[in-house]
Coordinates of C-alpha atoms and ligand atoms in Angstrom, one line a residue:
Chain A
X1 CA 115.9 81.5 126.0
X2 CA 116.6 85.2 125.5
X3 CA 117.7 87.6 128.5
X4 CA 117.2 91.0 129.0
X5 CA 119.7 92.3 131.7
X6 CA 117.4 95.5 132.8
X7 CA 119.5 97.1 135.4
X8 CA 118.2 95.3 138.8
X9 CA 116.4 92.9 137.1
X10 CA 117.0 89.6 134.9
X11 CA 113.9 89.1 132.6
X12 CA 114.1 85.7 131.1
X13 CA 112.0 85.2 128.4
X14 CA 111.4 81.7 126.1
X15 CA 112.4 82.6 122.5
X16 CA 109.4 82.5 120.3
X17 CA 109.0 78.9 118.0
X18 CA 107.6 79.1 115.0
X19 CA 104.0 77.3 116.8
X20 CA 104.0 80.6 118.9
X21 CA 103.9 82.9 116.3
X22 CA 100.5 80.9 114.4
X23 CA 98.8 81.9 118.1
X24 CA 99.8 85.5 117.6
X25 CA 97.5 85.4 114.7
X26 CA 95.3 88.5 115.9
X27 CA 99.0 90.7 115.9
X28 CA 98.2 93.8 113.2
X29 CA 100.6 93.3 110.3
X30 CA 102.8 96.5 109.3
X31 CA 100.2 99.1 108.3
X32 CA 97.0 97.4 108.8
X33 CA 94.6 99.3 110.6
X34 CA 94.4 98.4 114.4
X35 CA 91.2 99.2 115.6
X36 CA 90.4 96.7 118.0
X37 CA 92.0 95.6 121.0
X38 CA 93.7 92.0 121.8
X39 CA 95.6 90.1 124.4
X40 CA 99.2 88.5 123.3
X41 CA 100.6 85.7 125.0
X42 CA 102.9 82.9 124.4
X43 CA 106.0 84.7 126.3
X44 CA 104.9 83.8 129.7
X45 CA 103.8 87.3 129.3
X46 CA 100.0 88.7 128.6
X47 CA 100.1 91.6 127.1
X48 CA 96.8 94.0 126.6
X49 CA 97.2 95.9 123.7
X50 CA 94.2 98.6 122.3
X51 CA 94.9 101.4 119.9
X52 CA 91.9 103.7 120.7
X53 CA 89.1 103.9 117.7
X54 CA 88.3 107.0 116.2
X55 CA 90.3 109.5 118.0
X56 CA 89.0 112.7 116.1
X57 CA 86.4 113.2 113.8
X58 CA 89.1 114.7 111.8
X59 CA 91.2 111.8 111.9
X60 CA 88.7 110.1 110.2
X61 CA 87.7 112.5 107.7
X62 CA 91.3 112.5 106.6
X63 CA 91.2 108.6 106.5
X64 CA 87.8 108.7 104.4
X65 CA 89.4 111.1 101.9
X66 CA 92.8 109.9 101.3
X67 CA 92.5 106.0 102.7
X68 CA 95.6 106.9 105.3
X69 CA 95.4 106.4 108.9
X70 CA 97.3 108.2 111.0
X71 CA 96.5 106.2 114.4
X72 CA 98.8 104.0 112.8
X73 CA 102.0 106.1 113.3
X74 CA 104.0 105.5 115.7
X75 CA 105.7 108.5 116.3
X76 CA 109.7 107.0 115.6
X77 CA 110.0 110.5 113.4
X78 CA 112.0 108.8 110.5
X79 CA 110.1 110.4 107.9
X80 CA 111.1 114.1 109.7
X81 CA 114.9 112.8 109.7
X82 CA 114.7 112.4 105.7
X83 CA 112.5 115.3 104.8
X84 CA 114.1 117.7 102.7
X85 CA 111.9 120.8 103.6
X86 CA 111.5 120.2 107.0
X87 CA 113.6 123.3 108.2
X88 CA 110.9 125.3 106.1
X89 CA 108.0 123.9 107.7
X90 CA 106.3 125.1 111.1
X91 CA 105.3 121.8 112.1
X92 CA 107.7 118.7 111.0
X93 CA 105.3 116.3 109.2
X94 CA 105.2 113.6 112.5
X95 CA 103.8 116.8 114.3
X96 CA 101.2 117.4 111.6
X97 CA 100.5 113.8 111.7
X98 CA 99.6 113.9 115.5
X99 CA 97.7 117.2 115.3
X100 CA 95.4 115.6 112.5
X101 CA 95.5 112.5 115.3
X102 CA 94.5 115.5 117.9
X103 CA 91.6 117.0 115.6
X104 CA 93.3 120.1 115.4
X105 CA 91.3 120.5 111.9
X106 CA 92.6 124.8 112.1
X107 CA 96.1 124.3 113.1
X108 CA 96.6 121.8 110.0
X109 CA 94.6 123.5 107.5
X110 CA 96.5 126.8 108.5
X111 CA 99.7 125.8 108.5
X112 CA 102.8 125.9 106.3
X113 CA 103.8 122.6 106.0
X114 CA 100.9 121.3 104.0
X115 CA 102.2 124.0 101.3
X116 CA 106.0 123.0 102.0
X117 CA 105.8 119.2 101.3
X118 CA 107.5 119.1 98.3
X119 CA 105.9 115.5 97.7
X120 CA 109.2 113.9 97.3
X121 CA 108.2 110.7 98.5
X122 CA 110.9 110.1 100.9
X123 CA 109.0 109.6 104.0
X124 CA 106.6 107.5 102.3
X125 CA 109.5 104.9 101.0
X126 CA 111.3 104.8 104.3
X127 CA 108.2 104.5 106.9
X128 CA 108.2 101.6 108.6
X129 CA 104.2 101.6 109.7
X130 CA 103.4 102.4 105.8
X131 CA 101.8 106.1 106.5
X132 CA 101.3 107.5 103.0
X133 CA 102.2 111.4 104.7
X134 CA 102.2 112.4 100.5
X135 CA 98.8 111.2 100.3
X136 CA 97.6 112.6 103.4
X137 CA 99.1 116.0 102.4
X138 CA 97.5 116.0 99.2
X139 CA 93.8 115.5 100.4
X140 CA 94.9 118.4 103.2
X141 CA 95.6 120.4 100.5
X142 CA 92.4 119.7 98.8
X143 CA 90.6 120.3 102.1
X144 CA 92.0 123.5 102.8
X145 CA 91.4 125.1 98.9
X146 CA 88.0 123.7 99.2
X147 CA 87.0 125.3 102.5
X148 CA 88.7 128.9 102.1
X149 CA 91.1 128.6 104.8
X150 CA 93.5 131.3 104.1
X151 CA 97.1 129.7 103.2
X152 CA 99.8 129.8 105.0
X153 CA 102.0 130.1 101.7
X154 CA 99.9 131.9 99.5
X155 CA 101.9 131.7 96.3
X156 CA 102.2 128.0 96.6
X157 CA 98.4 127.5 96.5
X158 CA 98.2 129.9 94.4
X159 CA 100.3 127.8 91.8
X160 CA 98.1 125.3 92.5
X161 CA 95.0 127.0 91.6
X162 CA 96.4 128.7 88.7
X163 CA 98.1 125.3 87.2
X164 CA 94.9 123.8 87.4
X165 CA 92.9 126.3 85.4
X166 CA 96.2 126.2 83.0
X167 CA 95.6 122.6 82.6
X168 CA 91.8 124.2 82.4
X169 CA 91.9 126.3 79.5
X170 CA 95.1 124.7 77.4
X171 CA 94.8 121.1 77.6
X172 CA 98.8 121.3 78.5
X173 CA 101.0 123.6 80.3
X174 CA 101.6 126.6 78.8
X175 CA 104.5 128.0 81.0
X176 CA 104.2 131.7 79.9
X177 CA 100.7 132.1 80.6
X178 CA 101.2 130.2 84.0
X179 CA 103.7 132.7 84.7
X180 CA 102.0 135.7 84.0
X181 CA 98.9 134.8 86.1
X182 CA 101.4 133.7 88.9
X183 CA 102.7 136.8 88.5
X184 CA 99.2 138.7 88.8
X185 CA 97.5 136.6 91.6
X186 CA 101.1 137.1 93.7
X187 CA 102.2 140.8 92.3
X188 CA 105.8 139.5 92.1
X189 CA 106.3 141.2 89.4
X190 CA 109.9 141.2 89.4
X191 CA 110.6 137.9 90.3
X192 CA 112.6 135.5 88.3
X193 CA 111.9 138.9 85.1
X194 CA 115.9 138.0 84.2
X195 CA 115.7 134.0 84.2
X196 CA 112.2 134.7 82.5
X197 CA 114.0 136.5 79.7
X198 CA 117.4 134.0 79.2
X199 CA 114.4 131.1 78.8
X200 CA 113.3 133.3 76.4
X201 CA 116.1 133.5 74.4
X202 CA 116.6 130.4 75.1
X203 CA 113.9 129.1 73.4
X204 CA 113.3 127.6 76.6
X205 CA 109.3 128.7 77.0
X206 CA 106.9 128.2 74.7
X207 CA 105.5 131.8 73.1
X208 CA 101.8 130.4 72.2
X209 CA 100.1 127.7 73.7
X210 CA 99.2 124.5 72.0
X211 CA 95.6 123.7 71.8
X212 CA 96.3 120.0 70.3
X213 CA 94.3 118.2 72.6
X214 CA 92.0 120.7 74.7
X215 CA 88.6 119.0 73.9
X216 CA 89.6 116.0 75.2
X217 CA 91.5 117.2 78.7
X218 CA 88.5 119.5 79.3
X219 CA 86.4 116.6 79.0
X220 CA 88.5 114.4 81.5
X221 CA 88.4 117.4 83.8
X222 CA 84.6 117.9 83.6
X223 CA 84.0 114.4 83.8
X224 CA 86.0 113.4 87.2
X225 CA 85.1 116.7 88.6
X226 CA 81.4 115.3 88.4
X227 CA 82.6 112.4 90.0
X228 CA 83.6 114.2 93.3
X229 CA 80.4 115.8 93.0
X230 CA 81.5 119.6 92.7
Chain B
X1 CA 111.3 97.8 69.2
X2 CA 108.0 100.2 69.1
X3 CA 107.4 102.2 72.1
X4 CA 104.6 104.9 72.3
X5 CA 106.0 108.0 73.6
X6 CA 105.1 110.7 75.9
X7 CA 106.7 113.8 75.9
X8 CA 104.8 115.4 78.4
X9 CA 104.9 119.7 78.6
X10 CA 108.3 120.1 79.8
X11 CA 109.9 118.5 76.6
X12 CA 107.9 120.6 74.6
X13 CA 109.2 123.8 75.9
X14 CA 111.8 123.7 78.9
X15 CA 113.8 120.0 78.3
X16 CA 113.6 120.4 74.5
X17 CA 117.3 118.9 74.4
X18 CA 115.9 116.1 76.3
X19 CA 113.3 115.2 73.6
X20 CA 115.8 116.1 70.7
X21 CA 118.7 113.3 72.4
X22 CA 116.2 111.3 73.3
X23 CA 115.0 110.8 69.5
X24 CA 118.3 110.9 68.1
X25 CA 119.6 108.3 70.4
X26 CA 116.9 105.8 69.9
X27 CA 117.4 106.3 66.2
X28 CA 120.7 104.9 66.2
X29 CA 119.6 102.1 68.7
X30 CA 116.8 101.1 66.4
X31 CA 114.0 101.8 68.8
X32 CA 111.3 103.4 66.8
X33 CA 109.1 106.3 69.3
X34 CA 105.8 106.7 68.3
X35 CA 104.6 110.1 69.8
X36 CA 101.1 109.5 72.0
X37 CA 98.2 111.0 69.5
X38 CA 96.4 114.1 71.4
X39 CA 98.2 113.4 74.4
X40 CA 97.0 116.2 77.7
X41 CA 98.7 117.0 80.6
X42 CA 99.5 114.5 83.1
X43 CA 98.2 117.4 85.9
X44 CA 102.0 116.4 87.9
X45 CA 102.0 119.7 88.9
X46 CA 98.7 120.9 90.3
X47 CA 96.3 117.4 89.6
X48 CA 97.2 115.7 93.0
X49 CA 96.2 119.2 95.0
X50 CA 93.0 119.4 93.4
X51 CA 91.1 116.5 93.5
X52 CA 92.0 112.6 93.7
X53 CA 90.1 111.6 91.1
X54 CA 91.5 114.0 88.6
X55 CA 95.0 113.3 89.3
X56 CA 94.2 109.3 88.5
X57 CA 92.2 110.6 85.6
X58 CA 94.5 112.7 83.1
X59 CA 97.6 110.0 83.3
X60 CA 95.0 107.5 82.3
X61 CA 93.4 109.4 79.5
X62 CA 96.9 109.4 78.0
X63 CA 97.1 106.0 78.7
X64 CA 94.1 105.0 76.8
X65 CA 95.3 106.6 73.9
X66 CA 98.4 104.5 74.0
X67 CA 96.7 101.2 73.9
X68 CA 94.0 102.6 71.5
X69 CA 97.2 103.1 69.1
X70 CA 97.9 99.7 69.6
X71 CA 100.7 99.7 71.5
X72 CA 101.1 98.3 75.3
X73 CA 105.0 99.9 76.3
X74 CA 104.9 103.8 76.8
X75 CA 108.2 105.6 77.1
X76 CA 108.1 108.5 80.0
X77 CA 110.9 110.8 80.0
X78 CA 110.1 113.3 82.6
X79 CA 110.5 111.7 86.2
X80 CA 107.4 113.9 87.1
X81 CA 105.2 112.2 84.7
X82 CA 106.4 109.5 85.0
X83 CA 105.7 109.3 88.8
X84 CA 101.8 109.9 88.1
X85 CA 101.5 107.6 85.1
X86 CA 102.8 104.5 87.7
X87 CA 100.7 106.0 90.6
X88 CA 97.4 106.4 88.3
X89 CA 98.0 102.4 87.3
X90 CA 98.8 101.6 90.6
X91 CA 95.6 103.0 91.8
X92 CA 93.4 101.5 89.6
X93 CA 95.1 97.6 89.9
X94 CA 94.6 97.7 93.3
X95 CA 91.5 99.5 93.5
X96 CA 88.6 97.8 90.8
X97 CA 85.6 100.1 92.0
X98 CA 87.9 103.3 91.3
X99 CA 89.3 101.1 87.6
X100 CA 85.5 101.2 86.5
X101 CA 84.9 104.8 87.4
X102 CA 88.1 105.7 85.9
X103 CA 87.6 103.9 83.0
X104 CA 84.2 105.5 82.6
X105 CA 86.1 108.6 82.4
X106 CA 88.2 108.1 79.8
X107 CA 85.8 105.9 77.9
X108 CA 88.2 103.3 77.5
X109 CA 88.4 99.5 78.8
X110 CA 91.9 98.8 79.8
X111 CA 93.8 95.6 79.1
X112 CA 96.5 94.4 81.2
X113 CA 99.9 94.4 79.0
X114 CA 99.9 98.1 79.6
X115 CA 103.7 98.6 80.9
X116 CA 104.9 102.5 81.8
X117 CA 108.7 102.4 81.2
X118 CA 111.1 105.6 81.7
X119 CA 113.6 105.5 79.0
X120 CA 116.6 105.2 81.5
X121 CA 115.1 101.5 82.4
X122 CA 115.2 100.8 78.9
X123 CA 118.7 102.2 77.8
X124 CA 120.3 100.2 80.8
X125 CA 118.6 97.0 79.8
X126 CA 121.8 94.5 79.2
X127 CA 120.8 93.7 75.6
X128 CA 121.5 97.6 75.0
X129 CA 124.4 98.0 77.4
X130 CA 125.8 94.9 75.1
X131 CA 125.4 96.7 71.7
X132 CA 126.4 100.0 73.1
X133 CA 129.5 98.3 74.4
X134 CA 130.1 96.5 70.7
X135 CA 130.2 100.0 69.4
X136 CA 133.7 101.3 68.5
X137 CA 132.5 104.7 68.5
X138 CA 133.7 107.4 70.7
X139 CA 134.0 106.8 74.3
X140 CA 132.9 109.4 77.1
X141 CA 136.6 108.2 78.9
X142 CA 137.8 111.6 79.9
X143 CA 134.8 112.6 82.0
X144 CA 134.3 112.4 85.4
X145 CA 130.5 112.7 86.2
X146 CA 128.2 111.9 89.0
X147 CA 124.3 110.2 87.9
X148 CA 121.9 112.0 89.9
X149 CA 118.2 110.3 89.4
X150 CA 115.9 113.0 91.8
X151 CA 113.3 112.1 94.0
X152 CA 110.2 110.8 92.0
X153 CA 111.8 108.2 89.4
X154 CA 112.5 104.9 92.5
X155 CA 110.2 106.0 95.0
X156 CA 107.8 104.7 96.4
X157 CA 109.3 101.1 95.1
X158 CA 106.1 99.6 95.1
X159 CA 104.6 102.0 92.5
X160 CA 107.6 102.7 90.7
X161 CA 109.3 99.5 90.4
X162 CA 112.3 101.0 89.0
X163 CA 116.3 100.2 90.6
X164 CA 116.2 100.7 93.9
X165 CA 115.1 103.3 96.2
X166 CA 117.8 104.8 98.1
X167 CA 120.5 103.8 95.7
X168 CA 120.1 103.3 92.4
X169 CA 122.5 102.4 89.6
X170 CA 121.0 102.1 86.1
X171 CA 122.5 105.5 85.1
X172 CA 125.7 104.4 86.7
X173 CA 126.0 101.4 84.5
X174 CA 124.9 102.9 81.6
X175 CA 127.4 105.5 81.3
X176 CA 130.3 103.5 82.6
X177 CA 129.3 101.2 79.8
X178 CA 130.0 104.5 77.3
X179 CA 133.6 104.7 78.9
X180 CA 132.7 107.8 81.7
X181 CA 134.2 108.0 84.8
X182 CA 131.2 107.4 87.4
X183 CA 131.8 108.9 90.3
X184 CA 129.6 107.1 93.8
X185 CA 128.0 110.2 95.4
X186 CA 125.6 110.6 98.5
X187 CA 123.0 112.8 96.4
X188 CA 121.5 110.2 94.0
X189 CA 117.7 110.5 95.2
X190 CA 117.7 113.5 96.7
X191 CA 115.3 116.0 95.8
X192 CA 116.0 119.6 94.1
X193 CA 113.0 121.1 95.0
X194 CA 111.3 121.1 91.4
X195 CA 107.5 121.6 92.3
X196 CA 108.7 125.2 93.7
X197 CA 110.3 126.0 90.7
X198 CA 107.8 129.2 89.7
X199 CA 107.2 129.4 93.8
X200 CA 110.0 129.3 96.5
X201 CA 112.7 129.8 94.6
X202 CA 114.7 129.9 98.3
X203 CA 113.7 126.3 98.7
X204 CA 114.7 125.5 95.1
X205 CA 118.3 127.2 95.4
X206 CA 118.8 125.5 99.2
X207 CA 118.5 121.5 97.8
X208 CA 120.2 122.4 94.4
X209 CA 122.9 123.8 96.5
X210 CA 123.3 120.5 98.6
X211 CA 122.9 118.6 95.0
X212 CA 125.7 120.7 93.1
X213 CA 127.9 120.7 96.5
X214 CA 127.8 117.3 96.7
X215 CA 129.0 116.1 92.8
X216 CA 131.9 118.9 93.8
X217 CA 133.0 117.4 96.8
X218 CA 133.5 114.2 94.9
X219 CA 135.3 116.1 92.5
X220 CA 132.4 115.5 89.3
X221 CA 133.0 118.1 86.4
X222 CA 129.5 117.5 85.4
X223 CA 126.5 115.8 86.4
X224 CA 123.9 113.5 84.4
X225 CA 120.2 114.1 85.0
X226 CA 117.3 111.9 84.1
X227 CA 114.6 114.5 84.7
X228 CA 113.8 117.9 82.9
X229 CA 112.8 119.6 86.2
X230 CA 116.0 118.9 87.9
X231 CA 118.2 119.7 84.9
X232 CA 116.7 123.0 84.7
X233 CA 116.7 123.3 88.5
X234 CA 120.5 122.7 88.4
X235 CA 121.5 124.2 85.3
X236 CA 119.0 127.3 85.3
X237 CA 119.6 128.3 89.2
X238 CA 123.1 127.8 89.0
X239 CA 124.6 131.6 88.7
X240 CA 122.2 132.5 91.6
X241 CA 123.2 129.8 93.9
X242 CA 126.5 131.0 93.5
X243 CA 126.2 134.1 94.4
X244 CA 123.9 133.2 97.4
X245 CA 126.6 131.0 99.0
X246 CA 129.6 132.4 97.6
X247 CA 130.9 129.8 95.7
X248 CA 131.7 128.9 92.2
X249 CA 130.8 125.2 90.5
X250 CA 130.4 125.8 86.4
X251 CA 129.3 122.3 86.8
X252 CA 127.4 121.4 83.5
X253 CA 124.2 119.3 83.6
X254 CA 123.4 117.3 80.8
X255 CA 120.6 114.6 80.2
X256 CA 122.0 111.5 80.0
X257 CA 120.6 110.7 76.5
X258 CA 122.9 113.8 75.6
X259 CA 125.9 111.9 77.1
X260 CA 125.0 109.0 75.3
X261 CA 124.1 110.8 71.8
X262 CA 127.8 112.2 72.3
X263 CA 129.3 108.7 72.6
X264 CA 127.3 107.4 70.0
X265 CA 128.5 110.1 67.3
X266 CA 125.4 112.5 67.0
X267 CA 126.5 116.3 66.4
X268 CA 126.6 118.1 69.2
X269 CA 124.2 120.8 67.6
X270 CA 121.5 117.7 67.2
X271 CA 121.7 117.3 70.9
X272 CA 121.0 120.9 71.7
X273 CA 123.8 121.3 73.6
X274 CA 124.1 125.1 73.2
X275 CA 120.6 126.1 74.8
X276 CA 122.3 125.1 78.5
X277 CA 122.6 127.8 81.0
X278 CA 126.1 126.7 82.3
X279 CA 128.0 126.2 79.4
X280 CA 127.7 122.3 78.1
X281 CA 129.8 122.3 74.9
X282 CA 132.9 120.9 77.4
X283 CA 132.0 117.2 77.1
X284 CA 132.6 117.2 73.5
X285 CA 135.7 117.9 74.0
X286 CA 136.7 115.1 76.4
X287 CA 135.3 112.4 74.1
X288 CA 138.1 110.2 73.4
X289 CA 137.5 109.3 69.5
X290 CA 138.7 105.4 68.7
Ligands
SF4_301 S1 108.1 107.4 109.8 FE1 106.0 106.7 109.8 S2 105.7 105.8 111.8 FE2 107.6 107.0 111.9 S3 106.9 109.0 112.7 FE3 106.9 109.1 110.5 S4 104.8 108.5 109.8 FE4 105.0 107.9 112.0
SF4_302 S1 107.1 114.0 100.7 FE1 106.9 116.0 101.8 S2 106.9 115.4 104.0 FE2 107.7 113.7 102.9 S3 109.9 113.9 102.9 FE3 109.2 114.8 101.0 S4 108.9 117.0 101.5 FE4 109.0 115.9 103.5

């Protein structure tokens, strides 16, 4: 027998057996998607439960693309409490989670925080509904190079784009070149010049590329990039 | 013991002292490193922004190679790497529709003894921690240093599978074994900001700050890293941190294999200890020789 004192009332309630629990077979476990809609009981209690299907197109787009549903989140904000970049972000990465809930396709593509995640993986290891928010971000990100929508933090997509076509043309990263086409697509030009220069002496940065194994990461490249059909 | 070995870009160019410990320690342990033929970038930086598929793709190309070579144990140094090498095989174990696509790719059929190690989870092994203990070398006694892991190398556990998430202790154990004071800390996992490094440097310099505040508070006179994008976030950023908060740390930031290079007798000049930022030639001198 468990009993909740709630203020004015006593609610008694029989403590679930282990018999109870096999009825309460249609419960969602942690994570699983929770589509349709069910009736518990075996508390004395009937409880109608329904998480609503398909909420926004976007939603589902977003689950399509990167297998993570956000209807699943239940809004407790742990992952915000443990995110190290959330004081740089406009919206904390629950809010973005209920925009994409919302269909707010512009507001999430345009904002900051899908550039700020630093994909640290901390909200991922400590949710306790499972919501992979590093995997959402990533196919956000993917979204929002693909459709043009102008970024929010242009130098951060900017060092995605460029990394890519590093990976591109060398097979591996070759910092200096990164660097210089950072600095061109950015016109930071003075940014990080001294740091640049102590690597340097260093020997920190590399001063030619290595092409050891260009054939074989353009071919990797070419090949999956078929495979998303682009 | 033969592992294959991936460097990965950073130990190339910026973590250079991290591939040059790393050698010359497993050399004295007997582990023999056999350096992954053509390897390509593991696209950590830039792979996972671009397209799903890719970012599964270039680990596993790499990994191919390893188990063409004949091997089935790859060491991965950088926690970066690392972290997409164990989320590409993740992936593709749960996922066999994506493992023949992907396999298609990279023209290669995987078997399933493949096994992504990072060095650290080999080192603290207690077969190792037992020989390094045997070893009346020099002993790292008069240092008092903190072990910070970064964000990438436990989490999410069930990709990684390495220590534990939120508080980890194979670096801990490993370099009490060598004699150092290990100091407990409240920074182990946190990140440093590393995939801004060539971005927001603001972002960078706010989460090093917390790191190198932290190992002060605890009164650490150096910190062990595991990672070459932390140690250069830490080390590199240092000077400017300081003057953006006032403050002073000189806090050196060595790999751990360097720390355990010095205990094991390897020159300091093998272990690159000269190309740091903040000057890293102190630990020598607190190594207590038997
Ligand atoms: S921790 Fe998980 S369930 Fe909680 S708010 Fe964040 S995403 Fe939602
Ligand atoms: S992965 Fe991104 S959203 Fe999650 S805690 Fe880290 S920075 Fe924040």
């Amino acid at each position: 027998m468990i009993i909740c004192n709630n203020g004015d009332d006593v609610l008694e309630f029989e403590a679930l057996e282990d018999e109870d629990v096999e009825e309460d077979e249609g419960l969602p476990l942690q994570g699983e998607r929770t589509r349709a809609g069910g009736a518990v009981t075996g508390r004395g209690v009937e409880v109608e439960w329904q998480v609503p299907a398909a909420v926004s197109a976007f939603g589902d787009l977003l689950e399509e693309t990167s297998g993570v549903d956000t209807n699943v989140c239940y809004q407790c904000r742990k992952c915000v409490s443990g995110c190290p970049v959330a004081y740089a972000m406009d919206y904390t990465p629950v809010q973005l989670l209920h925009a994409v809930r919302l269909g707010l396709k512009d507001l999430v593509l345009g904002s900051a925080t899908i550039w700020l995640c630093a994909s640290c993986e901390t909200c991922v290891t400590r949710c306790p509904q499972n919501v992979d928010i590093v995997k959402a971000m990533d196919s956000l990100r993917v979204m929002a190079l693909r459709s043009g929508v102008k970024s929010a933090v242009p130098e951060v997509a900017g060092f995605y784009r460029s990394s890519l076509q590093n990976i591109r043309l060398f097979g591996r990263m070759y910092e200096l070149g990164l660097i210089a086409q950072l600095k061109l697509s950015t016109r930071q030009f003075a940014k990080d010049l001294d740091l640049g220069a102590q690597m340097m002496k260093k020997g920190k940065l590399k001063l030619l590329p290595e092409f050891a194994s260009l054939g074989a990461a353009r071919r990797v490249v070419s090949r999956a990039s078929k495979l998303e059909g682009k | 013991m033969k592992y294959a070995y991936y460097p990965g870009c950073s130990l190339h160019s910026t973590g250079k002292e991290y591939d040059a410990s790393l050698r010359a320690v497993c050399l004295r342990l007997g582990i023999e490193l056999v350096e992954v033929k053509g390897w390509v970038c593991c696209g950590s930086a830039a792979a996972h922004a671009a397209s799903r598929r890719l970012a599964v793709a270039l680990p596993l190309k790499n990994l191919a190679q390893v188990e063409r070579q004949g091997l089935e144990e790859v060491l991965v140094p950088c926690a970066a790497c690392f972290s997409r090498f164990k989320f590409a095989w993740h992936e593709i174990e749960g996922q066999p529709e994506l493992r023949r696509e992907m396999e298609d790719v990279v023209e290669h059929h995987f078997g399933d003894g493949l096994r992504i190690l990072h060095p650290l989870e080999v080192m603290a092994r207690d077969e190792h921690l037992a020989q390094l203990a045997s070893l009346k070398g020099p002993s790292l006694a008069g240092l008092r240093v903190v072990c910070y892991y970064g964000c990438l190398l436990t989490r999410p556990p069930e990709v990684t599978h390495f220590d534990d998430a939120e508080y980890p202790q194979s670096m801990d154990r490993l370099l009490s074994a060598l004699g150092a004071s290990v100091l407990d800390w409240g920074y182990r996992t946190d990140c440093c900001g590393a995939s801004f490094s060539l971005t927001r440097t603001d972002i960078v310099r706010k989460l090093s700050h917390d790191i190198l505040e932290g190992a002060r508070e605890v009164g650490a006179e150096a910190i062990a890293t595991a990672c070459p994008l932390c140690q250069l976030n830490l080390d590199s950023r240092q000077r400017e941190i300081e003057a953006e908060y006032g403050t002073r740390y000189n806090l050196p930031i060595y790999y751990f294999t360097q720390l355990m290079g010095l205990a094991l007798g390897v020159p300091s000049r093998e272990l690159m200890l000269g190309r740091h930022f903040v000057d890293a030639r102190r630990a020598p001198e607190k190594v207590v020789m038997p």
